[in-house]
Coordinates of C-alpha atoms in Angstrom, one line a residue:
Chain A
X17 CA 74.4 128.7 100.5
X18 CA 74.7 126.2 103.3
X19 CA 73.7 123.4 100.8
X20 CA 75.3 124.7 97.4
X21 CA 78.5 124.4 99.4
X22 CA 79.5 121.0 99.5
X23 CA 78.9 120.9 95.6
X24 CA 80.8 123.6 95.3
X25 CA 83.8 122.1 96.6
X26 CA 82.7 118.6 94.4
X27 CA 83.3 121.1 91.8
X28 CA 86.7 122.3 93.0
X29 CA 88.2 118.9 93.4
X30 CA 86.9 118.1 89.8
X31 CA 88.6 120.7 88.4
X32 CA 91.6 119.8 90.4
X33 CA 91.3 116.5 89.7
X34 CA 91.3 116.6 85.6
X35 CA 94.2 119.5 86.0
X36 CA 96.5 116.8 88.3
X37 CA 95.7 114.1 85.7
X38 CA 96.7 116.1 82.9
X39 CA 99.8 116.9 84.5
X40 CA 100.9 113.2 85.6
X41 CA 99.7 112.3 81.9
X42 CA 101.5 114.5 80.7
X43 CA 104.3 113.9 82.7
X44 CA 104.1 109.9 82.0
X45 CA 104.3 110.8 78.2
X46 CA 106.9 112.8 78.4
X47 CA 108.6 109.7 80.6
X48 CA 107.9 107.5 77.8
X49 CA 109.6 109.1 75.4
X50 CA 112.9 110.2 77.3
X51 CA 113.8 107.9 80.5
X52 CA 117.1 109.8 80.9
X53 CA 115.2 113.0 81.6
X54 CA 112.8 111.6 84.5
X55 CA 114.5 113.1 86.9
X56 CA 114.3 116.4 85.6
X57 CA 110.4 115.4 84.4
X58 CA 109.6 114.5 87.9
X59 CA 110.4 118.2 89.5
X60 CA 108.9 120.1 87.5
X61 CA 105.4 118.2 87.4
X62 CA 105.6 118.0 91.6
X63 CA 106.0 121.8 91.1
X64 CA 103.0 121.1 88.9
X65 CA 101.3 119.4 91.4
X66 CA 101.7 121.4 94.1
X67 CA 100.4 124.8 91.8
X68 CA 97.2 123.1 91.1
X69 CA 96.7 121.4 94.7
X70 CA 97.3 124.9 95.8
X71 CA 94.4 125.9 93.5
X72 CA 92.1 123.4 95.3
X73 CA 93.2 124.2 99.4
X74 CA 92.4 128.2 98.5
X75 CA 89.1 127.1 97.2
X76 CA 88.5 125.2 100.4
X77 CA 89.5 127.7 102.4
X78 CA 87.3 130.0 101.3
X79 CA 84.9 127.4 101.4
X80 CA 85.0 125.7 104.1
X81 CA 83.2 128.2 106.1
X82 CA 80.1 128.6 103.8
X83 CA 79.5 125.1 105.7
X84 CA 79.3 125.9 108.9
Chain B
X20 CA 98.0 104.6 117.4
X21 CA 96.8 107.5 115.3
X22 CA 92.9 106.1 114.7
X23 CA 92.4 105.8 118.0
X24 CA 93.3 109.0 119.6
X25 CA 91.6 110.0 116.0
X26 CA 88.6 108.9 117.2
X27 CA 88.4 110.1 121.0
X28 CA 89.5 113.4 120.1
X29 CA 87.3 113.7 117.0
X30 CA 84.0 113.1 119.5
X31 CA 85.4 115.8 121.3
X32 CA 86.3 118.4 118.6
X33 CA 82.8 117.5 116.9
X34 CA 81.4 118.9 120.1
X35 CA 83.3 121.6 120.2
X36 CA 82.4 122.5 116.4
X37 CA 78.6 122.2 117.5
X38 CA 78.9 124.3 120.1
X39 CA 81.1 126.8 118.4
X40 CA 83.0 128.4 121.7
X41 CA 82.4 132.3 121.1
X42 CA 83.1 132.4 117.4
X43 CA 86.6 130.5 117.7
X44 CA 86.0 128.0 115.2
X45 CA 89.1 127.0 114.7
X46 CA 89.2 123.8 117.3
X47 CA 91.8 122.0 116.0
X48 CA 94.7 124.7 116.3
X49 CA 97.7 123.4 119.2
X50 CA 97.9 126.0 121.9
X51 CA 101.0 127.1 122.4
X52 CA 102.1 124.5 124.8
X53 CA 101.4 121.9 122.6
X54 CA 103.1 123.5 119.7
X55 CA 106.1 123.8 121.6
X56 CA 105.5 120.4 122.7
X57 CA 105.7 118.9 119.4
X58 CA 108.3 121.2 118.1
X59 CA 110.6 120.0 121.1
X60 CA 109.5 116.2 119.6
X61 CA 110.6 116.7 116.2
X62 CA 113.6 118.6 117.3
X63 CA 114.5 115.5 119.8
X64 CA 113.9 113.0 117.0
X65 CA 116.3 115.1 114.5
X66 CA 119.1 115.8 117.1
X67 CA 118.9 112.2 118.4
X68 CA 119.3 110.5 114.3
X69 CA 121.5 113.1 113.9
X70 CA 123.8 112.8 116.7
X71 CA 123.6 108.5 116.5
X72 CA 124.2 109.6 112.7
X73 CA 127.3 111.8 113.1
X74 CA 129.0 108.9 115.1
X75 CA 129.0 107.0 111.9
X76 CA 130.9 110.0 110.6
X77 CA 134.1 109.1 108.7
X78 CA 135.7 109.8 105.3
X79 CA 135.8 106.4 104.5
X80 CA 132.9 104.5 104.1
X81 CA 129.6 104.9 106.0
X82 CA 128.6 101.8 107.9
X83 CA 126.0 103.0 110.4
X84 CA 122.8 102.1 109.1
X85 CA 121.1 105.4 110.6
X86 CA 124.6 107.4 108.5
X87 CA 123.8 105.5 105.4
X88 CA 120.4 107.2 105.6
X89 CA 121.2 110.7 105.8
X90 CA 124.3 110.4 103.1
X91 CA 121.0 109.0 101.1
X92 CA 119.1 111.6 102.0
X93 CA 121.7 114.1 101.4
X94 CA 122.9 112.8 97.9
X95 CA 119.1 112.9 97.2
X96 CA 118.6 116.7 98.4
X97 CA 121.7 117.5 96.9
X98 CA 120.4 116.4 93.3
X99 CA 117.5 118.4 93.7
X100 CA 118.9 121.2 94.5
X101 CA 121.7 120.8 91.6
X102 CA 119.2 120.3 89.3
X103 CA 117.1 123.0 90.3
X104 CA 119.5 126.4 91.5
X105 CA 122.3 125.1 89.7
X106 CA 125.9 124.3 90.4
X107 CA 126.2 126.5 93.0
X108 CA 123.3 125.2 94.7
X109 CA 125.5 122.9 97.5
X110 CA 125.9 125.9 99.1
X111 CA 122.5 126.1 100.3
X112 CA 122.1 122.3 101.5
X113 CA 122.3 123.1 105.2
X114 CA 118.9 124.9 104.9
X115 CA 117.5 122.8 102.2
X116 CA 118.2 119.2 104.2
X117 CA 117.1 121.3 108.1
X118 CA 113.5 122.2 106.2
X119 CA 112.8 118.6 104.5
X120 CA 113.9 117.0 107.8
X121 CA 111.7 119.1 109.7
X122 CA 109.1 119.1 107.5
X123 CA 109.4 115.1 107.3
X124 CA 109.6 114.4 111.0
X125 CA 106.7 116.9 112.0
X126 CA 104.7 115.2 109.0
X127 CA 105.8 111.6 110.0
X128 CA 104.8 112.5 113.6
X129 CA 101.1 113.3 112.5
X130 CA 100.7 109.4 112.1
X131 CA 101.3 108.4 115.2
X132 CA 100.7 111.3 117.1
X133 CA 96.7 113.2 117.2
X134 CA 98.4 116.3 115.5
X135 CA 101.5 117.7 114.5
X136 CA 103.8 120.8 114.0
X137 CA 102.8 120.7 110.6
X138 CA 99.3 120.1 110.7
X139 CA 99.1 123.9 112.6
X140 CA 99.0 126.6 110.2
X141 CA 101.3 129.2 112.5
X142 CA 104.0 126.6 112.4
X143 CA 104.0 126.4 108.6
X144 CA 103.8 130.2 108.4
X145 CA 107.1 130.4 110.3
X146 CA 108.6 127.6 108.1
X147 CA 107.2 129.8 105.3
X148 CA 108.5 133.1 106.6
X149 CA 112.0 131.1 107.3
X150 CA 112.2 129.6 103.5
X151 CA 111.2 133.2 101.8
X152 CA 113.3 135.4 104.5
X153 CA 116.2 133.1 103.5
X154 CA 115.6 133.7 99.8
X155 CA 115.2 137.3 100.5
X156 CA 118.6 137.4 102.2
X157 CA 120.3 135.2 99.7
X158 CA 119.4 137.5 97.3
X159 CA 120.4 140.9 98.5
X160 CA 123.3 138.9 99.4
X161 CA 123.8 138.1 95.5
X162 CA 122.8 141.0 93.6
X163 CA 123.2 143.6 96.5
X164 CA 119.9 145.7 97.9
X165 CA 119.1 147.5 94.9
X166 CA 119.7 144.9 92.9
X167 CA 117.4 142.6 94.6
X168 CA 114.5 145.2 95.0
X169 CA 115.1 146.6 91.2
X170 CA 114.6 143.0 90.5
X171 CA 111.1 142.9 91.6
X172 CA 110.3 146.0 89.2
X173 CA 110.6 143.5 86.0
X174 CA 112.5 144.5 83.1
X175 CA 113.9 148.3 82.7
X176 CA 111.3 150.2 81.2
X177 CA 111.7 154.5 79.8
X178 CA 110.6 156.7 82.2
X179 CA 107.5 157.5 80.9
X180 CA 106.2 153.8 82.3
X181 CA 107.0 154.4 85.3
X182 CA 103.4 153.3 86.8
X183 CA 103.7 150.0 85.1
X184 CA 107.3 149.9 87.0
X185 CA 105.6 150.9 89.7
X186 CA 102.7 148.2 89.2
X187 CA 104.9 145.5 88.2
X188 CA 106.6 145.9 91.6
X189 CA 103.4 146.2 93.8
X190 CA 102.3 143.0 92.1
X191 CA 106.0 141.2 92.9
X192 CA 105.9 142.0 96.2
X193 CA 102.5 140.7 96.3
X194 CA 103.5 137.4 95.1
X195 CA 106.7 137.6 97.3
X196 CA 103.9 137.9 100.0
X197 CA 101.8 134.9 98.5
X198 CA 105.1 133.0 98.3
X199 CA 104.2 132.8 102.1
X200 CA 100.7 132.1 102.3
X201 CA 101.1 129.6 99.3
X202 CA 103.9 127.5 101.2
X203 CA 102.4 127.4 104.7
X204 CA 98.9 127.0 103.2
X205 CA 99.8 123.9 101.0
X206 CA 101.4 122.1 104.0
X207 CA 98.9 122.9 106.5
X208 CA 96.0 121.9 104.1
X209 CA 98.0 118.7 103.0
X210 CA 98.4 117.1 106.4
X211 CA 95.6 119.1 108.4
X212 CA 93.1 117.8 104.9
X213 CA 94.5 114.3 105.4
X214 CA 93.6 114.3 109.3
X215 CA 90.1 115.6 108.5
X216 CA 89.9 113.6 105.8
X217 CA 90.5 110.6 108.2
X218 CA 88.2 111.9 111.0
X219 CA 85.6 111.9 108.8
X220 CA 85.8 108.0 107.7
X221 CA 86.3 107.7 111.2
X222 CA 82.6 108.8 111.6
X223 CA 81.5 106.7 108.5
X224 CA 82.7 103.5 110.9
X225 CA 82.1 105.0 114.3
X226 CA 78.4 102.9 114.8
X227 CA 80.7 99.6 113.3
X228 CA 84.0 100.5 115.5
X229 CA 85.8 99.9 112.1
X230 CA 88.5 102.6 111.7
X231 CA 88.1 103.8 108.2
X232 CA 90.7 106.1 108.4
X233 CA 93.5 104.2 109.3
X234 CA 93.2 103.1 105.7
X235 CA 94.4 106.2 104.8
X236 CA 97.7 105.9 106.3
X237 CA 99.8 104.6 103.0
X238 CA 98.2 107.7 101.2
X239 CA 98.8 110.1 104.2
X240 CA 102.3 108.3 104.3
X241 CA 102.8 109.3 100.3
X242 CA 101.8 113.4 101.1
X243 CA 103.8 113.4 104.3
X244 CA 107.2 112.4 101.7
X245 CA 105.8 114.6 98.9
X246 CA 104.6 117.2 100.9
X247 CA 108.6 117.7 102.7
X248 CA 109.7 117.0 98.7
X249 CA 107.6 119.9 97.7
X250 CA 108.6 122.6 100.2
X251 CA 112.3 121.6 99.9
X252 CA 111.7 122.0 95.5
X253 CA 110.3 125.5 95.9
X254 CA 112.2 126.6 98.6
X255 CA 115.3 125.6 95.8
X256 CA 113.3 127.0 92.8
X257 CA 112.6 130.5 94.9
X258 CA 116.1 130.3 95.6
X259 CA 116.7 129.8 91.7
X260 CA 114.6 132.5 90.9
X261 CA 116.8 134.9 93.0
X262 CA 120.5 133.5 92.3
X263 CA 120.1 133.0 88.8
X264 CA 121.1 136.3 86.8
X265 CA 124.6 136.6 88.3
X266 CA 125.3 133.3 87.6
X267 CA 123.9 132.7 84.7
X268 CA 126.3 133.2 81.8
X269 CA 129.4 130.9 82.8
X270 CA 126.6 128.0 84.7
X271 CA 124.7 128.1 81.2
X272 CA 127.6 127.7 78.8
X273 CA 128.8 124.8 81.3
X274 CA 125.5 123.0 80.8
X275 CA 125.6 123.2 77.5
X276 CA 128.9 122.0 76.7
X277 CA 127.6 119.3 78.6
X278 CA 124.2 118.4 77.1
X279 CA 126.0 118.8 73.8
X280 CA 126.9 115.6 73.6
X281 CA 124.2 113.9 75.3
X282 CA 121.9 114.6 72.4
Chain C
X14 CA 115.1 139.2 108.0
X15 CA 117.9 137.4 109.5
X16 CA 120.0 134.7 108.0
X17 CA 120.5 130.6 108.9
X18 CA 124.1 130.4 108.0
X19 CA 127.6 131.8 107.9
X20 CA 129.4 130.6 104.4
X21 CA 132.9 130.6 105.7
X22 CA 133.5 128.8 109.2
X23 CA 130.6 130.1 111.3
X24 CA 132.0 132.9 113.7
X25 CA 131.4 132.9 117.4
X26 CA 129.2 136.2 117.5
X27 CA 126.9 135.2 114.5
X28 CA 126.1 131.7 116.4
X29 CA 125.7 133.8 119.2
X30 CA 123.9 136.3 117.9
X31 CA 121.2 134.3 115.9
X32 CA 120.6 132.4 119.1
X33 CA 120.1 135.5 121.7
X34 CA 117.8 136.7 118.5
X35 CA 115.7 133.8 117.5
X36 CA 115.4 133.7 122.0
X37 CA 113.9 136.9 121.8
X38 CA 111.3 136.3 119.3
X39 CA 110.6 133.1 121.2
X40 CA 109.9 135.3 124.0
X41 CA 108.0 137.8 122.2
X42 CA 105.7 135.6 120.2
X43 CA 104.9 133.8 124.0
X44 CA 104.2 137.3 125.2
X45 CA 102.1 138.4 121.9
X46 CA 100.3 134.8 121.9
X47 CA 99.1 135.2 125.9
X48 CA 98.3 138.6 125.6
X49 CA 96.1 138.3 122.1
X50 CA 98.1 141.1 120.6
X51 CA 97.1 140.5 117.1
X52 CA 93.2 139.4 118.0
X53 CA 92.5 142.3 115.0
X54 CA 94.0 140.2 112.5
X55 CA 93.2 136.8 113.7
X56 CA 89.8 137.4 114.5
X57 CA 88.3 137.3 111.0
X58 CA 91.3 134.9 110.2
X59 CA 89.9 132.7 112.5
X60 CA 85.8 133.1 110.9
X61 CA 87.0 132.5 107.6
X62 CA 88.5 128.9 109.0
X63 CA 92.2 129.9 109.0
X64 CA 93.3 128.9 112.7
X65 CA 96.0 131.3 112.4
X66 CA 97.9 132.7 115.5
X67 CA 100.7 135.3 114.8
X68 CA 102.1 134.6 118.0
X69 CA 102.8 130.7 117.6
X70 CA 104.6 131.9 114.7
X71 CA 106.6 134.8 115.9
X72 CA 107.7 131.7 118.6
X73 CA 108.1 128.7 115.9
X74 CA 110.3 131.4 113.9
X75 CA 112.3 131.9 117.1
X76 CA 112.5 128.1 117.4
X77 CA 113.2 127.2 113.7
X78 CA 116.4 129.9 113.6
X79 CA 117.9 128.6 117.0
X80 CA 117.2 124.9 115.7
X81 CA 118.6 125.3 111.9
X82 CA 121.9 127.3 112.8
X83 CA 122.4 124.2 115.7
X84 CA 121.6 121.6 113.1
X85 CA 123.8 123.3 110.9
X86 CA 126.8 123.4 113.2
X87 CA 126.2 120.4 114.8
X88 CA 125.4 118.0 111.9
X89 CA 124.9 119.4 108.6
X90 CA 128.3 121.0 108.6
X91 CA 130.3 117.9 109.4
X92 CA 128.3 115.3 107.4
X93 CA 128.8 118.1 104.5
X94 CA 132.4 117.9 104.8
X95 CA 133.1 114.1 105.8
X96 CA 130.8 113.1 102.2
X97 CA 132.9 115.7 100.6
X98 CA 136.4 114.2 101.5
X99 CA 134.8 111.0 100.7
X100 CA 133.9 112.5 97.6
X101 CA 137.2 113.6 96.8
X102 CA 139.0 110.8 97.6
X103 CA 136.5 108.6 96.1
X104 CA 137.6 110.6 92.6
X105 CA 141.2 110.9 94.0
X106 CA 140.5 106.8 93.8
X107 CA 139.0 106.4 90.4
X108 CA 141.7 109.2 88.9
X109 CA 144.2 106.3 90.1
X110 CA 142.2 103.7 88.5
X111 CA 141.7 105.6 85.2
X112 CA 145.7 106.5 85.0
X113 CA 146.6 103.0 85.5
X114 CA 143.7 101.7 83.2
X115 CA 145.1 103.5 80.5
X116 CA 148.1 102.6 81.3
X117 CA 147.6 99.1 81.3
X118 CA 145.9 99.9 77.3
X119 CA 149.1 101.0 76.8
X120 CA 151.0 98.1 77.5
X121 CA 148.3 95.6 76.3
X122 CA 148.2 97.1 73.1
X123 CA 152.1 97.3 72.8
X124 CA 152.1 93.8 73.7
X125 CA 149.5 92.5 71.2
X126 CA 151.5 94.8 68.3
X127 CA 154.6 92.7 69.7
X128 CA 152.6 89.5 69.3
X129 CA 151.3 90.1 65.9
X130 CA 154.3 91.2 64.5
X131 CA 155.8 88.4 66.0
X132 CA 153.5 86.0 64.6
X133 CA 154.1 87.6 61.2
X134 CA 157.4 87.5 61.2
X135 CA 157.1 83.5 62.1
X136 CA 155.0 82.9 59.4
X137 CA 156.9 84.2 57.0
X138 CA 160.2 82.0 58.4
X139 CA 158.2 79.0 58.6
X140 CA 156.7 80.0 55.0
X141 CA 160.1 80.5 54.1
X142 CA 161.8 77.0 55.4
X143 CA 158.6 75.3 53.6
X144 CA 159.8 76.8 50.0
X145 CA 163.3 75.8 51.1
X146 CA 162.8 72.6 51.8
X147 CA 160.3 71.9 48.7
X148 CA 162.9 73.1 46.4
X149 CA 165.4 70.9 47.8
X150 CA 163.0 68.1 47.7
X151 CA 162.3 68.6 44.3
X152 CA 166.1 69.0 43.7
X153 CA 166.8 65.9 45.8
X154 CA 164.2 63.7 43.6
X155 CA 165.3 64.9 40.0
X156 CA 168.8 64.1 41.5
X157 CA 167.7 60.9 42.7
X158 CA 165.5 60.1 39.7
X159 CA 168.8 61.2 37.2
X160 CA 171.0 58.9 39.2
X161 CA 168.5 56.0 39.3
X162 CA 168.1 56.5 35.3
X163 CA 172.2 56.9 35.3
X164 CA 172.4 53.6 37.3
X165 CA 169.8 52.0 35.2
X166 CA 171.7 53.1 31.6
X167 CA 174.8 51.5 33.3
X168 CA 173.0 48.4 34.5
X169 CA 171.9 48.1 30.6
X170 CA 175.3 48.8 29.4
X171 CA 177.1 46.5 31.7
X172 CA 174.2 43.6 31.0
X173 CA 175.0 44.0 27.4
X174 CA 178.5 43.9 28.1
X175 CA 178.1 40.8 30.2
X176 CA 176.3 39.6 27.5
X177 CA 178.6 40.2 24.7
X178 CA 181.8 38.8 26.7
X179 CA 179.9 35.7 27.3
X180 CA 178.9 35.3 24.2
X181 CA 182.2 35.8 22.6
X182 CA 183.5 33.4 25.4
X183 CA 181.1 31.3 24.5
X184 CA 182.3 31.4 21.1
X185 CA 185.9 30.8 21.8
X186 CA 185.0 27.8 24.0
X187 CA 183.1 26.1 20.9
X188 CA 185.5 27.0 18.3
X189 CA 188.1 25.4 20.8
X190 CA 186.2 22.8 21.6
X191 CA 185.6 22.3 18.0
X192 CA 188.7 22.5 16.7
X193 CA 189.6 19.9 19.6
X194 CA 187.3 17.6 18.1
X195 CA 188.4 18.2 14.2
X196 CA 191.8 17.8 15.9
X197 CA 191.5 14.6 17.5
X198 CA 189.3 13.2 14.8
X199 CA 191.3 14.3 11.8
X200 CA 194.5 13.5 13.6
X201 CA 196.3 15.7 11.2
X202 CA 197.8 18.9 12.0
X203 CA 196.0 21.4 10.1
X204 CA 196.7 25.1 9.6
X205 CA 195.0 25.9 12.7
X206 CA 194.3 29.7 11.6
X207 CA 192.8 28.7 8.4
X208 CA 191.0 26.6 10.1
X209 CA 189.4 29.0 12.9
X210 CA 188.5 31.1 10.2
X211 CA 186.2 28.9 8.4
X212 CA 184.7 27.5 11.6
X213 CA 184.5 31.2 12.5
X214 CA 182.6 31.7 9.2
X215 CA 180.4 29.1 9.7
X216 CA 179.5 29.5 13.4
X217 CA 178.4 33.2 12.0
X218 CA 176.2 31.6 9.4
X219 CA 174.5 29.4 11.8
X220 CA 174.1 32.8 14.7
X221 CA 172.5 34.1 11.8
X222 CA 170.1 31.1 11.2
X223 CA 169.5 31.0 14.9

């Protein structure tokens, strides 16, 4: 346990990683295509954001302690 | 400055982790003295821009600098919260601009200070409990009591599914619940991560007296914005969520006589 | 849960209230915080890394309401209503602007409608006076050209004239002079008629040789 768990969380911020690129790349795209609607485009992927950093915190949270 | 109290403090709380004082892991929490401490800080800091600020006040045109600021600020809150509740949302801009300011001073203070209002997870919880006790109120205010707890139970279902009403409002008031955790928790692990996180480079450059994690500020900087920017834009989407139905029809038939001709 | 803020003008007892409340959680969360009243929850809070302390927040929630509804009555609510006049008057402002914008289309267009039907109606006066004064310059030239042609027939006629008088004076001087001669060298009276005539006759006959 005590040394899976730094991996583990390598694992989580991966994940989290590749899902908050996907979401500014998707984001950027959608930028692209229709400046007038970046304001609107920037909300809703912070909300983004903030659903899939939530993701990665929990996982730490419960993680953290496996390494102590 | 901030690596440098990082640094003596960290020595100490790495101690303290070693030693691990009686099963009270948790070294870093404020007690409550130095909670109130800080709160007292941020609330200082707010009153004092505010008051400087409200001497600008005229209905005119803004010259003080510090004035200019908060109509910036406000404008910029006041978009978000258009664009997210709706019209009506102006009414809710007291509470909206009091979180982000709070949330953005306590943040801002964890840069130069060794910890902050923010970076304690009670602190946040109350924040938390404020934000969704507000939207709870809000909407019993708007669609009465058993409008507002009906809402929870989903969509209106025969009788004969009544456990799946029943379910469907167990799991809504779980997530009500989770609105909680999920706010506090993505604030404290935000700026409490970032500290950590700079403690820790702090140890990479300990033996070289170079203070890694002061390099962090611009990105610790960045979260303390987006961070306030993000509890103010669910805060307004929870609040969305809640004053929607009843306003609904006439809003939506607005915005689209509007976007009609955009497109 | 309690609220942050009144709608319509915050009343005395709601200020009032939400202060004497958010007072006694502060109070109550320093009391549950010193004596570890929720040690059951935080405990394994606190061994799965959550530094959580109900009492802190019973406290900060104390703090938050009493800061918010003072924020709100001491700053929020005036800058609210100071950008709002602005607001207003800033679209009380541009209103004015538009109306007299338009208005001054208005006028600019009625002027340039003025102008071009001005300009028409010059053109067509100058176009006018043009025709007029080509037709009477063609009229003025025939006339000129007839009477120079009129003058020139009369100059021909008068030439001719002049030409015939002399020439008959001519003749008259020669036959008188002639007959002078014959006179003085004949010496004798002679029928003076009878005479002319022959002298006539013959002058024709040499005009026709000559």
């Amino acid at each position: 346990m005590l040394e899976q768990a730094p991996l583990a969380l390598g694992l989580a911020a991966f994940g989290c990683a590749i899902g908050l690129g996907l979401i500014g790349f998707g984001a950027m795209n959608g930028m692209a295509r229709q400046p007038e609607a970046i304001s609107k485009l920037q909300i809703a992927m912070l909300i983004a954001l903030a659903f899939v950093e939530l993701v990665f915190l929990l996982t730490v949270f419960i993680g953290v302690p496996g390494l102590r | 400055m901030e690596f440098l109290s990082n640094l003596t403090w960290l020595i100490a709380a790495g101690e303290a982790h070693g030693k691990g004082e009686g099963g009270k892991q948790a070294a870093h929490a404020l007690e409550m003295s130095g909670l109130m401490f800080y709160v007292g800080l941020v609330a200082l800091i707010i009153f004092g821009a505010a008051a400087v600020a409200k001497s600008g006040l005229n209905s005119k045109f803004f010259t003080k600098p510090l004035t200019k600021l908060f109509e910036q600020l406000y404008v910029f809150i006041q978009g978000l919260a258009i664009g997210t509740i709706g019209p009506h949302g102006r009414k809710y801009m007291s509470i909206l601009f009091s979180l982000w300011l709070v949330v953005f001073v306590s943040n801002v203070i964890a840069l130069f200070f060794p910890t902050s209002p923010t970076a304690d997870l009670s602190f946040n919880l109350a924040l938390a409990f404020i934000a969704v006790g507000y939207v709870q109120w809000e909407g019993i205010r708007a669609n009465g009591v058993w409008g507002h707890f009906s809402h929870f139970a989903g969509p209106k279902l025969p009788i004969y599914l009544l456990p799946i009403t029943l379910m469907i409002f167990i799991i809504e008031i779980i997530s009500e619940v989770m609105k909680n955790v999920s706010l506090s928790l993505r604030l404290y692990g935000n700026i409490e991560g970032g500290h950590r996180a700079a403690d820790a480079m702090n140890v990479l450059g300990q033996d070289l007296l170079i203070p890694f994690g002061a390099f962090l500020l611009p990105i610790k900087l960045l979260t303390c914005v987006v961070q306030a920017l993000i509890f103010c834009l669910l805060f307004a989407v929870y609040l969305s969520l809640v004053t929607h139905h009843d306003h609904e029809e006439g809003h939506d038939h607005e915005s689209h006589g509007e976007a009609a001709p955009a497109h | 849960m309690s609220q942050i803020e009144a709608k319509q003008g915050p009343s005395a007892t709601s200020i009032i209230g939400m202060i004497v409340f958010g007072a006694i959680l502060m109070v109550a969360g320093f009391w549950a915080y010193t004596n570890g009243s929720f040690k059951a929850v935080e405990g394994p809070l606190a061994d799965q890394g959550i530094p959580l302390a109900f009492g802190k927040t019973i406290a900060s929630f104390g703090v938050l309401l009493i800061l918010f509804k003072v924020l709100h009555i001491f700053f929020f609510a005036p800058l609210d209503e100071a950008i709002t006049n602005r607001t207003k008057e800033l679209e009380h402002t541009f209103g004015e602007a538009e109306s007299l914008r338009s208005e001054m289309t208005q006028l600019k267009s009625d002027y340039e409608k003025r102008l071009t039907e001005t300009e028409a109606n010059a053109r067509e006066q100058i176009q006018a006076q043009i025709k007029e004064a080509q037709d009477l310059k063609k009229e003025l030239m025939a006339d000129a050209q007839r009477k120079a042609e009129e003058y020139k027939q009369q100059a021909i006629a008068e030439i001719e004239s002049e030409k015939r008088k002399a020439l008959t004076d001519l003749r008259v001087h020669v036959t008188n002079l002639s007959l002078q001669a014959t006179e003085k060298l004949l010496t004798e009276n002679v029928d003076n008629d009878r005479n002319r005539r022959i002298i006539d006759d013959f002058l024709a006959t040499v005009e026709v040789k000559n």
